Amino acid sequence: MEGIKEMVFVIKVVEEDSFIYEFFNTAVMEKTSLTSLSIGRTFHEVHSSKLASFLQEKYREAVQSRQCVVYEDSFYSAGKQLFYSKTHLTPLFDETGKCIQVVSLVKDVTDEKATELKNNGIRERLEENSARYRALYESNAGAIFTVDLKGDITGGNPTARQLSGYLMKEIVGRNFVDFVFSEDRLLAQQHFLAAVEGEFKDMRLNFTSKSAEIMGCLIKFIPISPKGKITGFYMVVKDMTELDKVASLYEAGEKNFQIIAENVHDVIVLMDHQKAYLYLSPSIESIYGYKASHIIGQKPFFNVHPEDVPAITLAFDEAAKSGTTYLLQLRLLHKDRGWVWSELNGTPVYDEKKRFKHMVMVARDISLQKEYENQLMHFAYFDSLTELPNRRYFQEYAAEQMEIHDKTQKSLAVMILDIDDFKEINDQWGHEIGDAVIQEFGYRLSTCIHGANMAARLGGDEFVILVANAEGQEQVANVAASIYQTMEKPFNVKDLSLQVSISMGIAFSLDEKITISAMMKRADMAMYKAKNQEKNSFQVSPT
């Protein structure tokens, strides 16, 4: 028994409800608060009432059932370190069949439990993010198909089903080219191969619906790359039928065009070769707040954001010269709401001598779509509880700073920190209080970060800080001191006042070639060294 690392107890059974410590090995005294003075004493004489009652129940179960009892538990060592354990209780009997002793073998399963808890946390976050992305995907107003690297359709959102007229089970597994108008199929294949090679452009193609209707559409392939490797594409398909009708009506006759233009929900703008406003549909008032008469006579692109004017000017001129269409996302001025993200599609019109005559532009408000895109970006790069950057954002930003500092020969520092004994807060007060503490901790931490430095949440109660211009250990120590000072004040959450301490590890890049991941590992090891030696302190990783 003395030679094994597991803890071994021999408990004497006096009565079914009375148990006395008869023997335990050296491992017990090394890992728990029990000493040789505990021999010969009962559970209630050695432990707290709560723990003694728990042990009493388990040992009584082993005696009464006359079988081995297995249970999992956690305990704190004499050094206040949390351990998880798996215990086997085996009853021993004399020749009359009476239970006289129970042998307890306690195995340390801390590493296995930590891995299980970490995996469960990752799984919960993945499920939450998946639900968010799925909601945005399903409610998108545009038709979105998913295709694999061969161009075979693997799924689609509700709008995709409406546009094609097919049930999704009717088209899954078939190549998207099968639904392209026969004369455009070669062009569609070339466009897809270009996307596989990394070239992502908008393309006009004609699709055939289930009802044999030919639809002029604008398509774009967006790569799906969950681990940096492209596994397929989102094929975004925009029905351009209405826009094509408007353009053809204008060419057929200005009067018919005007009838349609005044009844569409987008804004239609006509500009001549000098970029003078010739016509604006009445819908501009309901969409952008201006009367059409107010804009006629204004300077070209007066309501386009100054930063976007060069792009629209270049697109206008190239389209007028080459006869191609263009599609831009830019900011247009709303009379009351300010700058509004909009989509502008331009189509040049020529006279019978092939001379440029007018540019027909159709503008629509896409601010809601932009909001969805911003939400997707936020979900991908920010922690939902603290609103701090997450691990992904931190590593990308830190890598960029590393490239900058490789050129300037300056050093970086990474600080990893977590809350001491945070599990006790969750166990005693519940996860709602625990989340409130994490939120307050993240907010306080953000107040200590300035300039190019960054604080991020890695997960649970673990956070990381990048010091972008680490001029020396003294400067980084000052940052650490500022954090400790900020965290000294009690955390007042839900009518509770809690005192929180933190352990921290610090790693420097210095002059050596080192990756951010390696620095984070060094800082993490230094943090656990600090936690084991003296909580509420920090350690610097040796270079």
XYZ file of C-alpha atoms in Angstrom, residues 117-343:
227
model
C -15.011 19.800 -18.785
C -13.012 21.571 -21.497
C -14.593 19.457 -24.264
C -18.085 20.084 -22.889
C -17.407 23.848 -22.873
C -16.164 23.764 -26.461
C -19.197 21.704 -27.524
C -21.616 24.178 -25.899
C -19.962 27.162 -27.599
C -19.962 25.394 -30.970
C -23.667 24.561 -30.619
C -24.469 28.169 -29.666
C -22.489 29.645 -32.569
C -23.947 27.077 -34.968
C -27.470 28.116 -33.958
C -26.642 31.774 -34.538
C -25.109 31.186 -37.956
C -27.993 28.892 -38.941
C -30.570 31.571 -38.028
C -28.794 34.161 -40.171
C -28.419 31.676 -43.041
C -32.046 30.529 -42.988
C -33.512 34.067 -42.728
C -31.325 35.615 -45.436
C -33.419 37.318 -48.127
C -31.075 36.091 -50.872
C -30.980 32.589 -52.362
C -27.997 30.647 -50.954
C -27.006 27.158 -52.101
C -24.122 25.150 -50.637
C -21.978 23.198 -53.106
C -18.958 20.930 -52.698
C -15.640 21.172 -54.523
C -17.135 19.371 -57.549
C -20.018 21.827 -57.799
C -22.577 19.303 -56.512
C -25.388 20.900 -54.475
C -25.398 19.884 -50.780
C -28.133 22.181 -49.441
C -29.834 25.561 -49.584
C -31.862 28.068 -47.587
C -35.648 28.632 -47.963
C -35.132 31.422 -50.512
C -33.096 29.037 -52.672
C -36.022 26.615 -52.738
C -38.432 29.412 -53.691
C -36.192 30.694 -56.479
C -35.588 27.284 -58.089
C -39.081 25.872 -57.527
C -37.539 22.525 -56.515
C -37.691 20.747 -53.186
C -34.198 20.527 -51.765
C -34.272 16.708 -51.860
C -34.835 16.952 -55.642
C -31.604 18.842 -56.304
C -29.185 17.741 -53.553
C -26.447 15.638 -55.138
C -26.892 17.160 -58.608
C -24.368 19.574 -60.087
C -25.455 23.220 -60.109
C -24.568 23.419 -63.820
C -27.540 21.111 -64.526
C -29.828 24.037 -63.636
C -27.996 26.600 -65.790
C -29.459 27.485 -69.193
C -27.748 25.252 -71.792
C -26.047 28.140 -73.636
C -24.427 29.371 -70.374
C -23.183 26.042 -68.999
C -19.616 26.295 -70.325
C -19.332 29.796 -68.877
C -20.732 28.523 -65.539
C -18.136 25.722 -65.402
C -15.302 28.170 -66.127
C -16.568 30.546 -63.440
C -16.726 27.730 -60.865
C -13.207 26.493 -61.696
C -11.947 30.075 -61.239
C -13.527 30.100 -57.743
C -11.819 26.776 -56.905
C -8.526 28.430 -57.897
C -9.250 31.337 -55.533
C -10.762 33.916 -57.921
C -14.128 35.128 -56.594
C -16.099 37.428 -58.922
C -19.716 38.204 -59.671
C -21.059 36.560 -62.846
C -24.304 36.903 -64.841
C -25.832 33.532 -65.753
C -29.256 32.343 -66.883
C -30.858 29.652 -64.724
C -33.824 27.423 -65.523
C -36.445 26.920 -62.803
C -38.581 23.801 -62.288
C -41.354 25.465 -64.299
C -38.880 25.877 -67.227
C -38.742 29.654 -66.682
C -35.397 31.210 -67.651
C -34.108 33.634 -65.012
C -31.259 36.073 -65.451
C -29.235 35.858 -62.205
C -26.112 37.321 -60.632
C -24.073 34.631 -58.829
C -21.065 34.665 -56.573
C -19.141 31.823 -54.902
C -18.040 32.406 -51.295
C -15.580 29.816 -49.898
C -16.439 27.654 -46.868
C -13.174 27.145 -44.978
C -13.766 26.055 -41.354
C -10.090 25.231 -40.678
C -8.399 27.386 -43.286
C -8.962 24.777 -46.014
C -11.747 25.274 -48.561
C -14.269 22.405 -48.301
C -17.003 23.889 -50.474
C -18.784 27.127 -51.362
C -21.832 29.204 -50.627
C -23.350 29.958 -54.043
C -25.271 33.219 -53.653
C -27.832 33.646 -56.448
C -29.598 36.962 -56.992
C -32.587 37.094 -59.337
C -32.010 39.986 -61.753
C -35.252 39.450 -63.691
C -36.934 42.632 -62.512
C -33.863 44.748 -63.168
C -33.490 43.266 -66.639
C -37.133 44.035 -67.344
C -36.651 47.650 -66.302
C -33.588 48.039 -68.529
C -35.338 46.477 -71.532
C -38.381 48.661 -71.007
C -36.212 51.748 -71.066
C -34.570 50.698 -74.290
C -37.992 49.967 -75.782
C -39.317 53.376 -74.830
C -38.765 56.040 -72.216
C -42.484 56.337 -71.461
C -42.905 52.661 -70.573
C -39.717 52.799 -68.531
C -41.038 55.708 -66.502
C -44.278 53.844 -65.689
C -42.323 50.913 -64.299
C -39.713 53.080 -62.577
C -42.319 54.968 -60.608
C -43.732 51.751 -59.185
C -40.640 49.733 -58.224
C -39.390 49.667 -54.636
C -35.735 50.334 -55.521
C -34.441 53.747 -56.626
C -33.747 54.158 -60.355
C -31.344 56.897 -61.424
C -30.434 58.045 -64.966
C -27.215 59.978 -65.589
C -25.826 61.231 -68.903
C -22.230 61.099 -70.159
C -21.354 64.194 -68.069
C -22.810 62.516 -64.975
C -25.705 64.980 -64.802
C -28.892 63.667 -63.169
C -31.606 63.149 -65.807
C -34.184 61.203 -63.854
C -34.816 59.741 -60.359
C -37.766 57.497 -59.501
C -40.216 58.813 -56.862
C -39.252 55.918 -54.577
C -36.141 57.870 -53.585
C -38.236 59.852 -51.111
C -39.486 56.791 -49.204
C -36.067 55.061 -49.263
C -33.594 57.949 -48.827
C -35.804 60.829 -47.661
C -35.106 63.211 -50.587
C -37.533 64.393 -53.234
C -36.372 63.670 -56.781
C -36.654 67.373 -57.632
C -34.114 68.199 -54.919
C -31.406 66.067 -56.535
C -31.835 67.149 -60.164
C -29.168 69.797 -60.764
C -26.879 68.693 -57.912
C -23.210 67.934 -58.581
C -22.396 64.333 -59.645
C -22.593 61.782 -56.831
C -23.332 64.483 -54.249
C -25.037 61.909 -51.979
C -22.212 59.321 -52.194
C -19.827 59.058 -49.237
C -16.527 60.885 -50.083
C -14.531 57.674 -49.558
C -16.715 55.835 -52.100
C -16.748 58.513 -54.831
C -13.504 57.311 -56.546
C -14.877 53.753 -56.854
C -18.238 54.763 -58.344
C -16.574 57.237 -60.712
C -14.159 54.584 -62.014
C -16.936 51.985 -62.377
C -19.176 54.471 -64.246
C -16.433 55.446 -66.701
C -15.306 51.862 -67.392
C -18.894 50.667 -67.930
C -19.639 53.547 -70.318
C -16.502 52.715 -72.305
C -16.703 48.906 -72.364
C -20.460 48.330 -72.256
C -20.275 46.138 -69.141
C -22.469 46.359 -66.062
C -21.193 46.955 -62.551
C -22.364 46.219 -59.018
C -21.039 48.151 -56.025
C -21.682 48.373 -52.299
C -21.304 51.931 -51.077
C -22.726 54.464 -48.627
C -25.502 56.816 -49.773
C -26.793 59.767 -47.775
C -30.233 59.500 -46.167
C -31.850 62.796 -45.266
C -32.558 61.727 -41.671
C -30.542 58.548 -40.993
C -27.188 59.712 -42.352
C -24.992 57.317 -44.334
C -26.827 54.136 -45.377
C -25.117 51.082 -46.876
C -26.575 50.539 -50.343
C -26.112 48.357 -53.408
